[in-house]
mmCIF file with all atom_site columns, C-alpha atoms in Angstrom:
data_model
loop_
_atom_site.group_PDB
_atom_site.id
_atom_site.type_symbol
_atom_site.label_atom_id
_atom_site.label_alt_id
_atom_site.label_comp_id
_atom_site.label_asym_id
_atom_site.label_entity_id
_atom_site.label_seq_id
_atom_site.pdbx_PDB_ins_code
_atom_site.Cartn_x
_atom_site.Cartn_y
_atom_site.Cartn_z
_atom_site.occupancy
_atom_site.B_iso_or_equiv
_atom_site.pdbx_formal_charge
_atom_site.auth_seq_id
_atom_site.auth_comp_id
_atom_site.auth_asym_id
_atom_site.auth_atom_id
_atom_site.pdbx_PDB_model_num
ATOM 1   C CA . PHE A 1 1   ? 66.296 -79.933 -60.964  1.00 0.00 ? 1   PHE A CA 1
ATOM 2   C CA . ILE A 1 2   ? 68.793 -77.745 -58.594  1.00 0.00 ? 2   ILE A CA 1
ATOM 3   C CA . VAL A 1 3   ? 71.756 -76.053 -59.212  1.00 0.00 ? 3   VAL A CA 1
ATOM 4   C CA . SER A 1 4   ? 74.518 -75.936 -56.291  1.00 0.00 ? 4   SER A CA 1
ATOM 5   C CA . ALA A 1 5   ? 75.766 -72.632 -55.005  1.00 0.00 ? 5   ALA A CA 1
ATOM 6   C CA . ASP A 1 6   ? 78.920 -73.581 -54.823  1.00 0.00 ? 6   ASP A CA 1
ATOM 7   C CA . ASP A 1 7   ? 80.674 -76.836 -56.492  1.00 0.00 ? 7   ASP A CA 1
ATOM 8   C CA . ASP A 1 8   ? 83.836 -76.570 -54.242  1.00 0.00 ? 8   ASP A CA 1
ATOM 9   C CA . GLY A 1 9   ? 82.175 -77.057 -51.043  1.00 0.00 ? 9   GLY A CA 1
ATOM 10  C CA . PRO A 1 10  ? 78.975 -77.615 -49.145  1.00 0.00 ? 10  PRO A CA 1
ATOM 11  C CA . GLY A 1 11  ? 76.540 -74.840 -50.603  1.00 0.00 ? 11  GLY A CA 1
ATOM 12  C CA . LEU A 1 12  ? 73.039 -73.881 -50.571  1.00 0.00 ? 12  LEU A CA 1
ATOM 13  C CA . ASP A 1 13  ? 71.489 -75.806 -53.169  1.00 0.00 ? 13  ASP A CA 1
ATOM 14  C CA . ARG A 1 14  ? 68.078 -74.016 -55.143  1.00 0.00 ? 14  ARG A CA 1
ATOM 15  C CA . PRO A 1 15  ? 65.696 -74.571 -57.505  1.00 0.00 ? 15  PRO A CA 1
ATOM 16  C CA . ALA A 1 16  ? 67.220 -73.959 -61.450  1.00 0.00 ? 16  ALA A CA 1
ATOM 17  C CA . SER A 1 17  ? 65.154 -71.493 -62.837  1.00 0.00 ? 17  SER A CA 1
ATOM 18  C CA . PRO A 1 18  ? 62.347 -71.583 -65.485  1.00 0.00 ? 18  PRO A CA 1
ATOM 19  C CA . GLU A 1 19  ? 65.095 -70.888 -68.198  1.00 0.00 ? 19  GLU A CA 1
ATOM 20  C CA . GLN A 1 20  ? 67.702 -73.540 -66.644  1.00 0.00 ? 20  GLN A CA 1
ATOM 21  C CA . ALA A 1 21  ? 64.680 -76.113 -66.195  1.00 0.00 ? 21  ALA A CA 1
ATOM 22  C CA . ALA A 1 22  ? 63.954 -75.392 -70.113  1.00 0.00 ? 22  ALA A CA 1
ATOM 23  C CA . SER A 1 23  ? 66.992 -75.686 -71.696  1.00 0.00 ? 23  SER A CA 1
ATOM 24  C CA . ASP A 1 24  ? 67.169 -79.388 -69.932  1.00 0.00 ? 24  ASP A CA 1
ATOM 25  C CA . ILE A 1 25  ? 63.983 -80.981 -71.359  1.00 0.00 ? 25  ILE A CA 1
ATOM 26  C CA . VAL A 1 26  ? 65.939 -80.792 -75.254  1.00 0.00 ? 26  VAL A CA 1
ATOM 27  C CA . SER A 1 27  ? 68.863 -82.846 -76.377  1.00 0.00 ? 27  SER A CA 1
ATOM 28  C CA . ILE A 1 28  ? 70.477 -82.224 -79.401  1.00 0.00 ? 28  ILE A CA 1
ATOM 29  C CA . THR A 1 29  ? 73.192 -84.449 -81.410  1.00 0.00 ? 29  THR A CA 1
ATOM 30  C CA . THR A 1 30  ? 74.558 -84.299 -84.765  1.00 0.00 ? 30  THR A CA 1
ATOM 31  C CA . ALA A 1 31  ? 74.965 -86.701 -87.732  1.00 0.00 ? 31  ALA A CA 1
ATOM 32  C CA . TRP A 1 32  ? 76.390 -85.805 -91.491  1.00 0.00 ? 32  TRP A CA 1
ATOM 33  C CA . ALA A 1 33  ? 74.600 -87.984 -93.728  1.00 0.00 ? 33  ALA A CA 1
ATOM 34  C CA . SER A 1 34  ? 76.208 -86.628 -96.488  1.00 0.00 ? 34  SER A CA 1
ATOM 35  C CA . GLU A 1 35  ? 78.988 -83.920 -97.230  1.00 0.00 ? 35  GLU A CA 1
ATOM 36  C CA . GLN A 1 36  ? 75.529 -81.906 -98.028  1.00 0.00 ? 36  GLN A CA 1
ATOM 37  C CA . ILE A 1 37  ? 73.310 -83.620 -95.688  1.00 0.00 ? 37  ILE A CA 1
ATOM 38  C CA . LEU A 1 38  ? 73.060 -83.196 -91.543  1.00 0.00 ? 38  LEU A CA 1
ATOM 39  C CA . ASN A 1 39  ? 71.205 -84.525 -89.712  1.00 0.00 ? 39  ASN A CA 1
ATOM 40  C CA . VAL A 1 40  ? 69.977 -83.157 -86.745  1.00 0.00 ? 40  VAL A CA 1
ATOM 41  C CA . GLY A 1 41  ? 68.759 -85.404 -83.750  1.00 0.00 ? 41  GLY A CA 1
ATOM 42  C CA . VAL A 1 42  ? 66.600 -83.854 -80.984  1.00 0.00 ? 42  VAL A CA 1
ATOM 43  C CA . SER A 1 43  ? 65.452 -85.807 -77.974  1.00 0.00 ? 43  SER A CA 1
ATOM 44  C CA . VAL A 1 44  ? 62.562 -84.431 -76.233  1.00 0.00 ? 44  VAL A CA 1
ATOM 45  C CA . THR A 1 45  ? 62.408 -85.473 -72.641  1.00 0.00 ? 45  THR A CA 1
ATOM 46  C CA . THR A 1 46  ? 59.261 -87.785 -71.510  1.00 0.00 ? 46  THR A CA 1
ATOM 47  C CA . GLY A 1 47  ? 56.235 -85.469 -70.624  1.00 0.00 ? 47  GLY A CA 1
ATOM 48  C CA . PHE A 1 48  ? 57.687 -82.733 -71.972  1.00 0.00 ? 48  PHE A CA 1
ATOM 49  C CA . HIS A 1 49  ? 56.909 -81.423 -75.977  1.00 0.00 ? 49  HIS A CA 1
ATOM 50  C CA . ILE A 1 50  ? 57.921 -78.375 -77.800  1.00 0.00 ? 50  ILE A CA 1
ATOM 51  C CA . ASN A 1 51  ? 55.665 -76.834 -80.159  1.00 0.00 ? 51  ASN A CA 1
ATOM 52  C CA . ALA A 1 52  ? 56.196 -77.614 -84.117  1.00 0.00 ? 52  ALA A CA 1
ATOM 53  C CA . HIS A 1 53  ? 57.827 -75.266 -86.642  1.00 0.00 ? 53  HIS A CA 1
ATOM 54  C CA . LYS A 1 54  ? 54.227 -74.079 -87.908  1.00 0.00 ? 54  LYS A CA 1
ATOM 55  C CA . PRO A 1 55  ? 52.499 -74.816 -85.064  1.00 0.00 ? 55  PRO A CA 1
ATOM 56  C CA . SER A 1 56  ? 48.607 -74.505 -85.506  1.00 0.00 ? 56  SER A CA 1
ATOM 57  C CA . ALA A 1 57  ? 47.251 -72.707 -82.231  1.00 0.00 ? 57  ALA A CA 1
ATOM 58  C CA . ASP A 1 58  ? 49.552 -68.656 -80.769  1.00 0.00 ? 58  ASP A CA 1
ATOM 59  C CA . MET A 1 59  ? 52.292 -70.184 -79.634  1.00 0.00 ? 59  MET A CA 1
ATOM 60  C CA . LEU A 1 60  ? 55.943 -69.505 -80.483  1.00 0.00 ? 60  LEU A CA 1
ATOM 61  C CA . PRO A 1 61  ? 57.584 -71.702 -83.398  1.00 0.00 ? 61  PRO A CA 1
ATOM 62  C CA . THR A 1 62  ? 60.226 -74.373 -82.971  1.00 0.00 ? 62  THR A CA 1
ATOM 63  C CA . GLN A 1 63  ? 63.233 -72.803 -85.011  1.00 0.00 ? 63  GLN A CA 1
ATOM 64  C CA . LEU A 1 64  ? 66.901 -74.108 -86.283  1.00 0.00 ? 64  LEU A CA 1
ATOM 65  C CA . LEU A 1 65  ? 69.122 -71.315 -86.658  1.00 0.00 ? 65  LEU A CA 1
ATOM 66  C CA . VAL A 1 66  ? 71.928 -72.447 -89.488  1.00 0.00 ? 66  VAL A CA 1
ATOM 67  C CA . ASN A 1 67  ? 75.020 -69.791 -89.955  1.00 0.00 ? 67  ASN A CA 1
ATOM 68  C CA . SER A 1 68  ? 76.893 -70.420 -92.701  1.00 0.00 ? 68  SER A CA 1
ATOM 69  C CA . ASP A 1 69  ? 78.185 -69.175 -95.946  1.00 0.00 ? 69  ASP A CA 1
ATOM 70  C CA . VAL A 1 70  ? 76.778 -71.799 -97.925  1.00 0.00 ? 70  VAL A CA 1
ATOM 71  C CA . PRO A 1 71  ? 73.187 -71.762 -98.075  1.00 0.00 ? 71  PRO A CA 1
ATOM 72  C CA . SER A 1 72  ? 70.753 -74.296 -96.639  1.00 0.00 ? 72  SER A CA 1
ATOM 73  C CA . ALA A 1 73  ? 67.319 -75.567 -96.857  1.00 0.00 ? 73  ALA A CA 1
ATOM 74  C CA . ILE A 1 74  ? 65.896 -76.793 -93.639  1.00 0.00 ? 74  ILE A CA 1
ATOM 75  C CA . ASP A 1 75  ? 63.320 -80.011 -93.094  1.00 0.00 ? 75  ASP A CA 1
ATOM 76  C CA . TYR A 1 76  ? 61.228 -80.938 -90.454  1.00 0.00 ? 76  TYR A CA 1
ATOM 77  C CA . PRO A 1 77  ? 59.393 -83.811 -89.780  1.00 0.00 ? 77  PRO A CA 1
ATOM 78  C CA . PRO A 1 78  ? 55.554 -84.297 -90.734  1.00 0.00 ? 78  PRO A CA 1
ATOM 79  C CA . PRO A 1 79  ? 54.104 -82.598 -86.366  1.00 0.00 ? 79  PRO A CA 1
ATOM 80  C CA . ALA A 1 80  ? 51.867 -84.622 -83.729  1.00 0.00 ? 80  ALA A CA 1
ATOM 81  C CA . HIS A 1 81  ? 48.333 -82.742 -83.366  1.00 0.00 ? 81  HIS A CA 1
ATOM 82  C CA . ARG A 1 82  ? 47.407 -82.761 -80.078  1.00 0.00 ? 82  ARG A CA 1
ATOM 83  C CA . GLN A 1 83  ? 44.899 -80.944 -77.972  1.00 0.00 ? 83  GLN A CA 1
ATOM 84  C CA . PHE A 1 84  ? 46.075 -79.885 -74.247  1.00 0.00 ? 84  PHE A CA 1
ATOM 85  C CA . GLU A 1 85  ? 44.437 -78.299 -71.386  1.00 0.00 ? 85  GLU A CA 1
ATOM 86  C CA . PHE A 1 86  ? 46.607 -74.982 -71.348  1.00 0.00 ? 86  PHE A CA 1
ATOM 87  C CA . SER A 1 87  ? 44.772 -74.475 -74.915  1.00 0.00 ? 87  SER A CA 1
ATOM 88  C CA . GLY A 1 88  ? 41.891 -74.405 -77.036  1.00 0.00 ? 88  GLY A CA 1
ATOM 89  C CA . GLU A 1 89  ? 42.223 -76.057 -79.828  1.00 0.00 ? 89  GLU A CA 1
ATOM 90  C CA . PRO A 1 90  ? 45.101 -78.228 -80.732  1.00 0.00 ? 90  PRO A CA 1
ATOM 91  C CA . ILE A 1 91  ? 48.762 -77.863 -81.514  1.00 0.00 ? 91  ILE A CA 1
ATOM 92  C CA . ASP A 1 92  ? 50.742 -79.246 -83.191  1.00 0.00 ? 92  ASP A CA 1
ATOM 93  C CA . VAL A 1 93  ? 53.894 -79.954 -81.528  1.00 0.00 ? 93  VAL A CA 1
ATOM 94  C CA . PHE A 1 94  ? 57.330 -82.096 -81.773  1.00 0.00 ? 94  PHE A CA 1
ATOM 95  C CA . SER A 1 95  ? 57.542 -84.790 -78.702  1.00 0.00 ? 95  SER A CA 1
ATOM 96  C CA . ASP A 1 96  ? 60.645 -88.290 -78.068  1.00 0.00 ? 96  ASP A CA 1
ATOM 97  C CA . ASN A 1 97  ? 63.284 -88.392 -80.304  1.00 0.00 ? 97  ASN A CA 1
ATOM 98  C CA . PHE A 1 98  ? 63.171 -86.608 -83.933  1.00 0.00 ? 98  PHE A CA 1
ATOM 99  C CA . THR A 1 99  ? 65.522 -85.538 -86.924  1.00 0.00 ? 99  THR A CA 1
ATOM 100 C CA . ILE A 1 100 ? 65.937 -82.078 -88.537  1.00 0.00 ? 100 ILE A CA 1
ATOM 101 C CA . VAL A 1 101 ? 67.785 -82.483 -91.829  1.00 0.00 ? 101 VAL A CA 1
ATOM 102 C CA . VAL A 1 102 ? 69.437 -79.673 -93.285  1.00 0.00 ? 102 VAL A CA 1
ATOM 103 C CA . ARG A 1 103 ? 70.596 -79.443 -96.990  1.00 0.00 ? 103 ARG A CA 1
ATOM 104 C CA . PHE A 1 104 ? 73.783 -77.450 -98.001  1.00 0.00 ? 104 PHE A CA 1
ATOM 105 C CA . THR A 1 105 ? 73.399 -76.346 -101.469 1.00 0.00 ? 105 THR A CA 1
ATOM 106 C CA . GLY A 1 106 ? 77.152 -77.196 -102.214 1.00 0.00 ? 106 GLY A CA 1
ATOM 107 C CA . PRO A 1 107 ? 80.354 -78.882 -99.892  1.00 0.00 ? 107 PRO A CA 1
ATOM 108 C CA . LEU A 1 108 ? 81.774 -76.871 -97.006  1.00 0.00 ? 108 LEU A CA 1
ATOM 109 C CA . PRO A 1 109 ? 84.496 -76.435 -96.649  1.00 0.00 ? 109 PRO A CA 1
ATOM 110 C CA . ALA A 1 110 ? 86.499 -79.645 -94.273  1.00 0.00 ? 110 ALA A CA 1
ATOM 111 C CA . GLY A 1 111 ? 87.711 -78.800 -91.026  1.00 0.00 ? 111 GLY A CA 1
ATOM 112 C CA . SER A 1 112 ? 85.657 -75.598 -91.098  1.00 0.00 ? 112 SER A CA 1
ATOM 113 C CA . THR A 1 113 ? 82.299 -75.130 -88.143  1.00 0.00 ? 113 THR A CA 1
ATOM 114 C CA . ILE A 1 114 ? 79.038 -74.609 -89.056  1.00 0.00 ? 114 ILE A CA 1
ATOM 115 C CA . ARG A 1 115 ? 77.305 -72.395 -85.962  1.00 0.00 ? 115 ARG A CA 1
ATOM 116 C CA . LEU A 1 116 ? 73.351 -73.192 -85.483  1.00 0.00 ? 116 LEU A CA 1
ATOM 117 C CA . ALA A 1 117 ? 71.069 -72.515 -82.970  1.00 0.00 ? 117 ALA A CA 1
ATOM 118 C CA . LEU A 1 118 ? 67.806 -74.212 -81.950  1.00 0.00 ? 118 LEU A CA 1
ATOM 119 C CA . LYS A 1 119 ? 64.936 -72.291 -80.980  1.00 0.00 ? 119 LYS A CA 1
ATOM 120 C CA . TYR A 1 120 ? 62.383 -74.213 -79.380  1.00 0.00 ? 120 TYR A CA 1
ATOM 121 C CA . GLN A 1 121 ? 59.192 -73.814 -76.488  1.00 0.00 ? 121 GLN A CA 1
ATOM 122 C CA . ALA A 1 122 ? 59.146 -77.068 -74.026  1.00 0.00 ? 122 ALA A CA 1
ATOM 123 C CA . CYS A 1 123 ? 55.592 -77.516 -72.066  1.00 0.00 ? 123 CYS A CA 1
ATOM 124 C CA . ASP A 1 124 ? 53.862 -80.036 -70.513  1.00 0.00 ? 124 ASP A CA 1
ATOM 125 C CA . ASN A 1 125 ? 50.264 -81.413 -70.222  1.00 0.00 ? 125 ASN A CA 1
ATOM 126 C CA . HIS A 1 126 ? 49.415 -78.146 -68.273  1.00 0.00 ? 126 HIS A CA 1
ATOM 127 C CA . SER A 1 127 ? 51.680 -74.964 -68.800  1.00 0.00 ? 127 SER A CA 1
ATOM 128 C CA . CYS A 1 128 ? 54.797 -74.183 -70.657  1.00 0.00 ? 128 CYS A CA 1
ATOM 129 C CA . LEU A 1 129 ? 58.374 -73.224 -69.525  1.00 0.00 ? 129 LEU A CA 1
ATOM 130 C CA . PRO A 1 130 ? 60.131 -69.542 -71.273  1.00 0.00 ? 130 PRO A CA 1
ATOM 131 C CA . PRO A 1 131 ? 61.452 -69.931 -74.792  1.00 0.00 ? 131 PRO A CA 1
ATOM 132 C CA . VAL A 1 132 ? 65.294 -70.626 -75.095  1.00 0.00 ? 132 VAL A CA 1
ATOM 133 C CA . THR A 1 133 ? 67.894 -70.425 -77.738  1.00 0.00 ? 133 THR A CA 1
ATOM 134 C CA . THR A 1 134 ? 70.454 -72.978 -77.784  1.00 0.00 ? 134 THR A CA 1
ATOM 135 C CA . PRO A 1 135 ? 73.740 -72.847 -79.545  1.00 0.00 ? 135 PRO A CA 1
ATOM 136 C CA . PHE A 1 136 ? 75.675 -76.079 -80.596  1.00 0.00 ? 136 PHE A CA 1
ATOM 137 C CA . GLU A 1 137 ? 78.388 -76.139 -83.211  1.00 0.00 ? 137 GLU A CA 1
ATOM 138 C CA . VAL A 1 138 ? 79.605 -79.060 -85.947  1.00 0.00 ? 138 VAL A CA 1
ATOM 139 C CA . SER A 1 139 ? 82.234 -79.869 -87.161  1.00 0.00 ? 139 SER A CA 1
ATOM 140 C CA . VAL A 1 140 ? 83.047 -80.491 -90.913  1.00 0.00 ? 140 VAL A CA 1
ATOM 141 C CA . PRO A 1 141 ? 84.570 -83.626 -91.219  1.00 0.00 ? 141 PRO A CA 1
ATOM 142 C CA . GLY A 1 142 ? 87.006 -84.002 -94.149  1.00 0.00 ? 142 GLY A CA 1
ATOM 143 C CA . PHE A 1 143 ? 84.768 -86.631 -96.524  1.00 0.00 ? 143 PHE A CA 1
ATOM 144 C CA . PRO A 1 144 ? 86.573 -89.522 -98.154  1.00 0.00 ? 144 PRO A CA 1
ATOM 145 C CA . GLY A 1 145 ? 87.016 -88.790 -102.209 1.00 0.00 ? 145 GLY A CA 1
ATOM 146 C CA . ARG A 1 146 ? 87.640 -85.192 -101.460 1.00 0.00 ? 146 ARG A CA 1
#
Protein backbone atom coordinates (compact mmCIF):
# COMPACT_ATOMS: atom_id res chain seq x y z
CA PHE A 1 0.00 0.00 0.00
CA ILE A 2 1.68 3.18 -1.20
CA VAL A 3 0.50 6.78 -0.98
CA SER A 4 2.09 9.29 -3.33
CA ALA A 5 3.23 12.58 -1.81
CA ASP A 6 2.45 14.48 -5.03
CA ASP A 7 0.01 13.22 -7.66
CA ASP A 8 1.01 15.90 -10.22
CA GLY A 9 4.69 15.17 -10.40
CA PRO A 10 7.54 13.19 -8.96
CA GLY A 11 7.37 12.86 -5.25
CA LEU A 12 8.43 10.65 -2.44
CA ASP A 13 6.36 7.53 -1.94
CA ARG A 14 5.59 6.50 1.59
CA PRO A 15 3.78 3.49 3.00
CA ALA A 16 0.11 4.01 3.79
CA SER A 17 -0.84 4.42 7.42
CA PRO A 18 -2.23 1.34 9.19
CA GLU A 19 -5.70 2.91 8.97
CA GLN A 20 -5.35 3.43 5.19
CA ALA A 21 -4.11 -0.14 4.77
CA ALA A 22 -7.07 -1.45 6.81
CA SER A 23 -9.52 0.54 4.66
CA ASP A 24 -8.15 -1.13 1.52
CA ILE A 25 -8.80 -4.65 2.87
CA VAL A 26 -12.60 -4.47 2.46
CA SER A 27 -14.75 -3.41 -0.49
CA ILE A 28 -18.50 -2.83 -0.36
CA THR A 29 -21.23 -3.15 -3.00
CA THR A 30 -25.00 -2.73 -2.65
CA ALA A 31 -28.03 -4.07 -4.50
CA TRP A 32 -31.74 -3.66 -3.81
CA ALA A 33 -33.53 -7.04 -3.64
CA SER A 34 -36.91 -5.32 -3.19
CA GLU A 35 -38.22 -1.96 -2.04
CA GLN A 36 -37.67 -3.03 1.58
CA ILE A 37 -34.54 -5.22 1.31
CA LEU A 38 -31.02 -3.94 0.66
CA ASN A 39 -28.16 -6.41 0.19
CA VAL A 40 -24.76 -5.11 1.27
CA GLY A 41 -22.01 -7.19 -0.33
CA VAL A 42 -18.70 -7.27 1.51
CA SER A 43 -15.49 -8.55 -0.04
CA VAL A 44 -12.45 -9.16 2.17
CA THR A 45 -8.98 -9.36 0.57
CA THR A 46 -7.56 -12.90 0.45
CA GLY A 47 -5.41 -13.64 3.50
CA PHE A 48 -7.46 -11.36 5.77
CA HIS A 49 -10.65 -11.66 7.78
CA ILE A 50 -12.83 -9.32 9.82
CA ASN A 51 -14.37 -10.12 13.17
CA ALA A 52 -17.98 -11.32 13.13
CA HIS A 53 -20.82 -9.13 14.41
CA LYS A 54 -20.69 -11.19 17.62
CA PRO A 55 -17.08 -12.38 17.91
CA SER A 56 -16.48 -15.18 20.37
CA ALA A 57 -13.38 -13.58 21.90
CA ASP A 58 -12.68 -10.10 23.24
CA MET A 59 -12.51 -8.61 19.74
CA LEU A 60 -14.18 -5.59 18.13
CA PRO A 61 -17.38 -6.65 16.33
CA THR A 62 -18.22 -5.85 12.73
CA GLN A 63 -21.21 -3.50 12.67
CA LEU A 64 -23.33 -2.16 9.85
CA LEU A 65 -24.85 1.18 10.87
CA VAL A 66 -27.93 2.48 9.04
CA ASN A 67 -29.06 6.12 9.19
CA SER A 68 -32.67 6.14 7.99
CA ASP A 69 -36.04 7.46 9.15
CA VAL A 70 -37.49 4.01 8.45
CA PRO A 71 -36.53 1.42 11.10
CA SER A 72 -34.53 -1.55 9.93
CA ALA A 73 -33.31 -4.98 10.99
CA ILE A 74 -29.86 -6.22 10.00
CA ASP A 75 -29.20 -9.90 9.22
CA TYR A 76 -25.57 -11.00 9.28
CA PRO A 77 -24.47 -14.31 7.73
CA PRO A 78 -23.24 -17.19 9.91
CA PRO A 79 -19.57 -16.63 10.79
CA ALA A 80 -16.68 -19.07 10.49
CA HIS A 81 -15.19 -20.27 13.80
CA ARG A 82 -11.36 -20.14 13.39
CA GLN A 83 -8.23 -20.32 15.54
CA PHE A 84 -5.42 -17.78 15.03
CA GLU A 85 -1.88 -17.40 16.39
CA PHE A 86 -2.70 -14.12 18.16
CA SER A 87 -5.66 -15.50 20.12
CA GLY A 88 -5.80 -18.15 22.81
CA GLU A 89 -9.31 -19.21 21.76
CA PRO A 90 -11.15 -19.54 18.43
CA ILE A 91 -12.79 -16.41 17.01
CA ASP A 92 -15.93 -16.00 14.89
CA VAL A 93 -14.96 -14.18 11.67
CA PHE A 94 -16.10 -13.24 8.18
CA SER A 95 -13.80 -13.66 5.17
CA ASP A 96 -13.91 -13.78 1.38
CA ASN A 97 -17.30 -12.54 0.08
CA PHE A 98 -20.48 -12.34 2.13
CA THR A 99 -23.75 -10.42 2.25
CA ILE A 100 -25.35 -8.45 5.07
CA VAL A 101 -29.11 -8.00 4.56
CA VAL A 102 -30.87 -4.81 5.68
CA ARG A 103 -34.65 -5.20 6.04
CA PHE A 104 -36.63 -1.98 6.27
CA THR A 105 -40.03 -2.07 8.00
CA GLY A 106 -41.61 0.02 5.27
CA PRO A 107 -40.90 1.32 1.78
CA LEU A 108 -38.44 4.16 1.46
CA PRO A 109 -39.14 7.28 -0.62
CA ALA A 110 -37.84 6.90 -4.19
CA GLY A 111 -34.90 9.20 -4.82
CA SER A 112 -33.94 9.43 -1.15
CA THR A 113 -30.46 8.59 0.10
CA ILE A 114 -29.61 6.24 2.94
CA ARG A 115 -26.34 6.75 4.81
CA LEU A 116 -24.61 3.62 6.06
CA ALA A 117 -21.26 2.79 7.61
CA LEU A 118 -19.40 -0.47 8.04
CA LYS A 119 -17.25 -0.64 11.19
CA TYR A 120 -14.73 -3.48 11.21
CA GLN A 121 -11.26 -4.60 12.23
CA ALA A 122 -9.23 -6.41 9.57
CA CYS A 123 -6.77 -9.09 10.67
CA ASP A 124 -4.52 -11.67 9.09
CA ASN A 125 -3.39 -14.93 10.72
CA HIS A 126 -0.88 -13.14 12.95
CA SER A 127 -2.20 -9.72 13.95
CA CYS A 128 -4.89 -7.09 13.50
CA LEU A 129 -4.89 -3.66 11.87
CA PRO A 130 -6.58 -0.70 13.58
CA PRO A 131 -10.38 -0.62 13.44
CA VAL A 132 -11.91 1.53 10.70
CA THR A 133 -15.32 2.88 9.78
CA THR A 134 -16.19 3.06 6.08
CA PRO A 135 -19.16 5.35 5.37
CA PHE A 136 -21.17 4.97 2.15
CA GLU A 137 -24.48 6.09 0.70
CA VAL A 138 -27.19 4.27 -1.25
CA SER A 139 -29.89 5.88 -3.38
CA VAL A 140 -33.40 4.47 -3.23
CA PRO A 141 -34.61 3.70 -6.76
CA GLY A 142 -38.14 4.04 -8.03
CA PHE A 143 -39.67 0.56 -7.90
CA PRO A 144 -42.30 -0.50 -10.47
CA GLY A 145 -45.86 -0.26 -9.24
CA ARG A 146 -45.24 2.64 -6.85
